[in-house]
XYZ file of C-alpha atoms in Angstrom:
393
model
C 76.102 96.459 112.567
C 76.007 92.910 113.730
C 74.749 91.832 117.604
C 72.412 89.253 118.129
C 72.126 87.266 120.989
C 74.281 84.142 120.240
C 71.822 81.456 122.161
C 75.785 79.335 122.497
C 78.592 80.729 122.877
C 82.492 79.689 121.327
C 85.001 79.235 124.128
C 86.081 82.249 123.412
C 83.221 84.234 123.922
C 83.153 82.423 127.145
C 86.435 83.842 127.922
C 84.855 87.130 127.359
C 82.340 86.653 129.344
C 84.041 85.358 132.615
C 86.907 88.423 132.330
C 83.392 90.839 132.315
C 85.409 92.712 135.060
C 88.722 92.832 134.347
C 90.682 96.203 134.054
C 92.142 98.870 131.948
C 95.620 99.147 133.164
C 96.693 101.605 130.805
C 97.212 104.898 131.322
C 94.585 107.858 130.062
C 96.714 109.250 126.667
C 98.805 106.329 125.998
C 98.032 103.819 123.082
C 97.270 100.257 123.708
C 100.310 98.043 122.415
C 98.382 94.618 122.761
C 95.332 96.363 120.907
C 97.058 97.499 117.973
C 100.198 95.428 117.246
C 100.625 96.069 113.635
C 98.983 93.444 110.713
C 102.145 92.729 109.606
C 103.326 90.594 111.997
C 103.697 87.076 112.060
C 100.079 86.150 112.788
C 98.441 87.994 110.521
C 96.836 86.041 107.239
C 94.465 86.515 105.163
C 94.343 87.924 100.894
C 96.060 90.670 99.412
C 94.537 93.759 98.118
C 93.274 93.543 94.482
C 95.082 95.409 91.503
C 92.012 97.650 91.447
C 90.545 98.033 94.681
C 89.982 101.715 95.832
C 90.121 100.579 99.433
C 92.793 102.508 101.365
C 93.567 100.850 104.833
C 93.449 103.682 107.400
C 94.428 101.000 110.880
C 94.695 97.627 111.061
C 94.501 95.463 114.214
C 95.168 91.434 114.774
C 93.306 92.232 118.056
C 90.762 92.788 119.820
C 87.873 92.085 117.143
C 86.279 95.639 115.469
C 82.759 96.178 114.511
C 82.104 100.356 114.245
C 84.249 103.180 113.024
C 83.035 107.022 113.621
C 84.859 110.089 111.478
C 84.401 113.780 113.088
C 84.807 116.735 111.092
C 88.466 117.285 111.071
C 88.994 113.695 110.369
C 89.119 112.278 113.891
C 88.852 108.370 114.043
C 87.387 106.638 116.283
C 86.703 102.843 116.369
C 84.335 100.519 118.188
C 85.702 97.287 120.126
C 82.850 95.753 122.249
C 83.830 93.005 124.955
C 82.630 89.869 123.363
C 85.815 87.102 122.193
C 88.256 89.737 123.679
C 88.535 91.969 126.741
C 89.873 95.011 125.291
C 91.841 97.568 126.833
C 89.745 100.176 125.227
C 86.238 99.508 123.985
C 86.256 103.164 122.444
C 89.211 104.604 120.786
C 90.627 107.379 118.875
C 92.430 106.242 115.912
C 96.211 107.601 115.841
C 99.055 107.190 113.120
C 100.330 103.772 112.609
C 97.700 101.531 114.258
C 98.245 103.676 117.735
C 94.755 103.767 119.982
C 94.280 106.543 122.696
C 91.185 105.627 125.444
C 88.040 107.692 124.738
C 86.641 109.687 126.151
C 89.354 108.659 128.830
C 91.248 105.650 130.550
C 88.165 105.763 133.649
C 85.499 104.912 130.841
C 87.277 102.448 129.272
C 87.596 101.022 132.691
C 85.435 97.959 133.945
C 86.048 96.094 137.016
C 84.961 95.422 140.478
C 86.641 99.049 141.623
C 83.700 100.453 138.967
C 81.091 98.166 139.199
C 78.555 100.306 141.021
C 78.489 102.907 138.270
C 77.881 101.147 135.358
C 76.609 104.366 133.537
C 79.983 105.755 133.802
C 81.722 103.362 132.051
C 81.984 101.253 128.556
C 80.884 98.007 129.809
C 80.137 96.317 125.828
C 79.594 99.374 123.674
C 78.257 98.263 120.250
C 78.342 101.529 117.952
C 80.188 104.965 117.517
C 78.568 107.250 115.398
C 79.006 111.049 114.174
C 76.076 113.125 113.901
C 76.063 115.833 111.426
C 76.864 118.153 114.177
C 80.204 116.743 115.029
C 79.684 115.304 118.019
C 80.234 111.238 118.652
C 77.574 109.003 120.218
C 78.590 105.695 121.493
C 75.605 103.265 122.329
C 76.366 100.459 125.154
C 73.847 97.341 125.137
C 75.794 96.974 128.438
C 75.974 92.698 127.630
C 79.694 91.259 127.560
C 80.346 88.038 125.847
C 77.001 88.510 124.196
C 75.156 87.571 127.213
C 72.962 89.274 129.670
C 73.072 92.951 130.239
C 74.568 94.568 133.621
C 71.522 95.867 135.583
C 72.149 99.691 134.959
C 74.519 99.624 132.057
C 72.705 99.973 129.037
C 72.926 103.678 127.710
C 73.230 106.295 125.050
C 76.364 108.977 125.609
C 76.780 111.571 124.151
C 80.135 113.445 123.399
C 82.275 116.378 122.216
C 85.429 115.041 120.382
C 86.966 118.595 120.345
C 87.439 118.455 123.883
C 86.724 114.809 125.214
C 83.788 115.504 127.692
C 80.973 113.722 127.938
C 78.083 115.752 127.197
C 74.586 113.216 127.740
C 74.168 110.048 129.349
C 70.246 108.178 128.811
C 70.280 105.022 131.030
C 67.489 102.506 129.505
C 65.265 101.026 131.329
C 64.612 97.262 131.392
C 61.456 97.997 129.794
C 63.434 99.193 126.813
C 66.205 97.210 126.897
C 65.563 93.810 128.475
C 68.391 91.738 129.929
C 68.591 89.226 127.044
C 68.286 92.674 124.707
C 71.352 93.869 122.818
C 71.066 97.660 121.744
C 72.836 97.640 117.963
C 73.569 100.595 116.232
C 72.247 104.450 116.264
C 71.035 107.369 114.347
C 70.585 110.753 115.523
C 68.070 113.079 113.768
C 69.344 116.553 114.735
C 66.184 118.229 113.228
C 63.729 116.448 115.671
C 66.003 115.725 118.310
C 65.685 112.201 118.296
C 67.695 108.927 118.804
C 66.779 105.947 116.533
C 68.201 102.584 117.517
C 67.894 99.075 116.178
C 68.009 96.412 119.115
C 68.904 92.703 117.778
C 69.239 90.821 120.922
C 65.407 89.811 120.667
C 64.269 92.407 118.159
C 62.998 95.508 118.474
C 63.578 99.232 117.242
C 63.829 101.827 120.258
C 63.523 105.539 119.865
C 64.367 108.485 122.354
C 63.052 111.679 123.035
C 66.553 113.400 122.940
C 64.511 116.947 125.123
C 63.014 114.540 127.664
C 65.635 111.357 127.114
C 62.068 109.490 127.512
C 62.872 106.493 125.484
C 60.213 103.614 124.181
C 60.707 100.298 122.562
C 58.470 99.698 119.222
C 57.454 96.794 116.802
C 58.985 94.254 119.135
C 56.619 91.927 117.673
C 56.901 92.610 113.923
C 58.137 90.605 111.564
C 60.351 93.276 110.001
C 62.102 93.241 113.389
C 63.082 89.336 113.380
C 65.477 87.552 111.988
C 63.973 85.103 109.258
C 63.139 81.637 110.322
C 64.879 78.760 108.443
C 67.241 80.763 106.916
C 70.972 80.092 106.819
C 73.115 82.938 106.170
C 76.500 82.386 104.648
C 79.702 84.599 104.911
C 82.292 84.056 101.735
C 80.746 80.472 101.122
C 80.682 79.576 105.006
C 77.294 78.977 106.574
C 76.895 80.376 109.551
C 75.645 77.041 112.259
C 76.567 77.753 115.846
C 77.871 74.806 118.350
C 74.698 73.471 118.532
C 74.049 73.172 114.920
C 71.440 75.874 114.959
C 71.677 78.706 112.275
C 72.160 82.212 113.004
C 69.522 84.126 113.672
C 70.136 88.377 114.141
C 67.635 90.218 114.604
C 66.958 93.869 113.884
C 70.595 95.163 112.906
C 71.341 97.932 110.022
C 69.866 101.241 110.170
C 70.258 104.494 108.161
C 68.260 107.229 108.369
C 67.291 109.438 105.221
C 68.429 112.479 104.003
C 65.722 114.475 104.973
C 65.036 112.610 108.156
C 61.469 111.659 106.790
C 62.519 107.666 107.250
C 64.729 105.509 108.994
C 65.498 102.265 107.258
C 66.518 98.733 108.590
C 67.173 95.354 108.105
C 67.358 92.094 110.181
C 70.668 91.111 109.377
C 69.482 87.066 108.926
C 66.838 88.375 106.347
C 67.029 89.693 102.480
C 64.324 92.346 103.070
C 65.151 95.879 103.189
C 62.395 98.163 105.409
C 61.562 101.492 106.245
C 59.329 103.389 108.337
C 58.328 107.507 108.714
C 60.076 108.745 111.464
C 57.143 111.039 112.182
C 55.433 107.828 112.600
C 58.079 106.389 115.569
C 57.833 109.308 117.286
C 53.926 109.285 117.727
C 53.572 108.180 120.642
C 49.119 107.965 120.403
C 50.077 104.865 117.695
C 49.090 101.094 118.932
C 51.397 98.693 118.097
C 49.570 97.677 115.872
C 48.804 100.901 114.027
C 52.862 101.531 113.862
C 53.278 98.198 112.745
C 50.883 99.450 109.613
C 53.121 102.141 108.972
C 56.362 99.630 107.754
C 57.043 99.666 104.302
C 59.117 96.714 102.355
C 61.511 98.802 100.406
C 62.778 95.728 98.560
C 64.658 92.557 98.149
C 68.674 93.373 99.642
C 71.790 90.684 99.964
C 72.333 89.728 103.534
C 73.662 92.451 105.326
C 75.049 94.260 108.252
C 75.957 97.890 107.964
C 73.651 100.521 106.434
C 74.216 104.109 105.402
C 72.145 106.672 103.318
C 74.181 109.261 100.989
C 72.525 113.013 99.944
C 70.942 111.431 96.866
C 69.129 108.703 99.460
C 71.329 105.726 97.636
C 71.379 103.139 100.394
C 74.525 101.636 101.110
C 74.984 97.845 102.234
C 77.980 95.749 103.528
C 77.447 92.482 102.380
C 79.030 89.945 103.879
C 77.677 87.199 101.772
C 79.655 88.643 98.891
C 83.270 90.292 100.451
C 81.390 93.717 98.736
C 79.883 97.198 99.492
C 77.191 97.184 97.434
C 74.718 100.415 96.534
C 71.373 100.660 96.002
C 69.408 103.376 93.795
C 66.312 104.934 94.776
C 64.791 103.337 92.063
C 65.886 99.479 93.286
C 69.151 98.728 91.238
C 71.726 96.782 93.147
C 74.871 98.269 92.588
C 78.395 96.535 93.287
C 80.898 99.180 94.177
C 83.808 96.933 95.076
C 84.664 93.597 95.976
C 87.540 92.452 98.081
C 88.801 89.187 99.865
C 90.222 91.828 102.602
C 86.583 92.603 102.976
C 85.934 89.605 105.635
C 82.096 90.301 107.091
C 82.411 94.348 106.090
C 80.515 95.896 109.169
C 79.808 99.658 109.959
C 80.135 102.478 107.742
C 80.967 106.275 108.738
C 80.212 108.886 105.694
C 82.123 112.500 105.893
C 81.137 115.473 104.742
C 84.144 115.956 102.478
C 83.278 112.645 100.130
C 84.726 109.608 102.066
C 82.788 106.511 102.834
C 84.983 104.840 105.854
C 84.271 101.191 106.308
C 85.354 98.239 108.921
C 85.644 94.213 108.749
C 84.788 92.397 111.710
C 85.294 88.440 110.519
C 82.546 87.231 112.441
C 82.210 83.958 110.327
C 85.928 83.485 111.364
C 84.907 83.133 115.369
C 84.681 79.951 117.199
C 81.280 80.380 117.914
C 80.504 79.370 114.475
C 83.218 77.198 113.208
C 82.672 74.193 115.792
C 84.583 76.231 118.882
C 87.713 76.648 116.960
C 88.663 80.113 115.596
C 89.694 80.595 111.939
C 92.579 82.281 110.251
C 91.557 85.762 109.207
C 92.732 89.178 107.753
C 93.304 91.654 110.168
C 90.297 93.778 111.702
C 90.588 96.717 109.212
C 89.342 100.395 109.041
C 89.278 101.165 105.033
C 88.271 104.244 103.335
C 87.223 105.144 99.787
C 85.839 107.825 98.206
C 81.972 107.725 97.623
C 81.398 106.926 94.132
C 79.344 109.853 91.677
């Protein structure tokens, strides 16, 4: 999932930044009218589905911008809207019939203003990912850092929650030591067999793992190159080359992840990088390694497109959302890059969420469409999309 530290920010991420405490006004239960006016009004642009896509749109949203989509067992959405161009309403949602949003866990954690400020673990301040473990519950990982900035002293955390009844069940707090202020915590895996978080972090690049028993937590390979984006190189999204305001190119750090099947390895990616890597997990969680001897321990899976999102099916085909080519793409355990579909609609694909009954749920976060990278003036776009398919044989 993409979140790097933008070293200049569009006006609008500006905007973001200075409303860093406004309010959630709306009520807990109710949906979020300004957050999900329907795609089909006037403002919304963008391509038309292809004859043969197998893309079904599940929500659509002109606003606030998307990045992460979680499915429980049962098929409860929820979707990911961190406080960088917009301010939304509710960072974390559950995903209702036609487009509708309900606060999650609740209104008070969706809240963030001065009323709230001096409990910034209580509350969604930026959250980055949602993700399902295997169990059912949904983990939602806050780098704490509005507008892609700093982080709030405090704020960075890892929650834990039940989505059959709302509570939250686990809060870790990082430290600064983990998650320094110019860090931005990415996206999250949850190994249920060692009971153990893995987390890319792509603010200045790092991996951090946590000790789920203790909720010790420890930031690794902060200095490898696997962890960094790739010097020189400009990324491009559907043709568009992604230079910020100062004419410098992107550079994202640490960003996908996917952990295997069997839990043996967590793979990652910098997202400004075509070089797919993996690690043993038993490794990370050694905690007698140097630096230096973990570093040792990094494999290079293989040449990959540029990409964002990551995810790992039974068979341990990794999955990629590559924004360079509007596609999900697939690839074998033996190296073959596989196209599974490609679709205008697909503007910067993002996160994916797997279920256990076959689906492979997908969003589009149109990055390359944000002022920040299109000389401070916003592009038309598709709406922000959740899509699902089912996983391919």
């Amino acid at each position: 999932m993409f979140a790097s530290r933008l070293l200049t920010l569009g006006s609008g991420a500006a905007l973001a930044a200075a409303s860093l405490l406004s309010a959630c006004s709306s009520p807990s239960g109710s949906t979020d009218t300004a957050a999900n006016t329907a795609a089909t009004d006037s403002t919304a642009t963008g391509p038309a589905a292809p004859a043969n896509s197998p893309l079904q749109v599940v929500a659509e949203f002109n606003d606030p911008q998307m990045v992460g989509v979680a499915v429980a067992p049962g098929g409860q959405v929820f979707a990911c809207f961190p406080r960088w161009d917009w301010n939304p309403s509710y960072p974390i949602a559950k995903v209702g019939p036609n487009n509708t949003l309900t606060p999650y866990p609740n209104a008070s954690w969706c809240m963030w203003n001065d009323s709230v400020k001096s409990e910034p673990l209580k509350h969604w301040i930026c959250p980055q990912s949602v993700f399902a473990d295997k169990s059912g519950m949904v983990w939602v990982l806050d780098p704490a850092a509005p507008g892609l900035k700093f982080t709030v002293p405090g704020g960075p955390k890892l929650v834990k929650t039940d989505p059959k009844t709302g509570q939250v069940l686990l809060t870790i707090p990082f430290s600064e030591m983990v998650a320094p202020r110019k860090s931005y915590l990415n996206d999250v895996r949850i190994d249920l067999q060692n009971n153990y978080a893995y987390m890319t972090e792509s603010g200045l690049g790092a991996l951090v793992v946590t000790d789920l028993k203790t909720m010790k937590s420890r930031r690794l390979l902060d200095k490898h190159p696997s962890t960094k984006a790739v010097k020189g190189l400009v990324i491009k999204a559907e043709g568009h080359p992604m230079i910020d305001l100062e004419g410098k190119p992107a550079r994202f750090n640490a960003d996908g992840i996917a952990l295997s099947a069997d839990n043996a390895y967590l793979y990652y990616c910098p997202l400004t990088g075509h070089t797919l890597y993996r690690i043993k997990t038993a490794a990370l969680r050694d905690a007698s390694l140097s630096e230096a001897q973990l570093g040792q321990q990094v494999e290079t899976v293989g040449e990959i497109p540029g990409t964002d999102g990551l995810e790992i099916d039974a068979a341990n085909n990794v999955y990629l959302t590559s924004f360079e080519q509007s596609a999900l793409l697939r690839r074998t355990p033996a190296g073959k890059i596989e196209t599974l579909v490609k679709d205008p609609r697909l503007q910067w694909p993002d996160t994916y969420s797997f279920t256990n009954d076959g689906m492979l749920y997908v969003t589009n976060s149109a990055i390359h469409k944000t002022p920040n990278w299109n000389k401070g003036v916003g592009q038309p776009r598709s709406p922000f999309r959740i899509f699902k398919m089912a996983l391919p044989k």
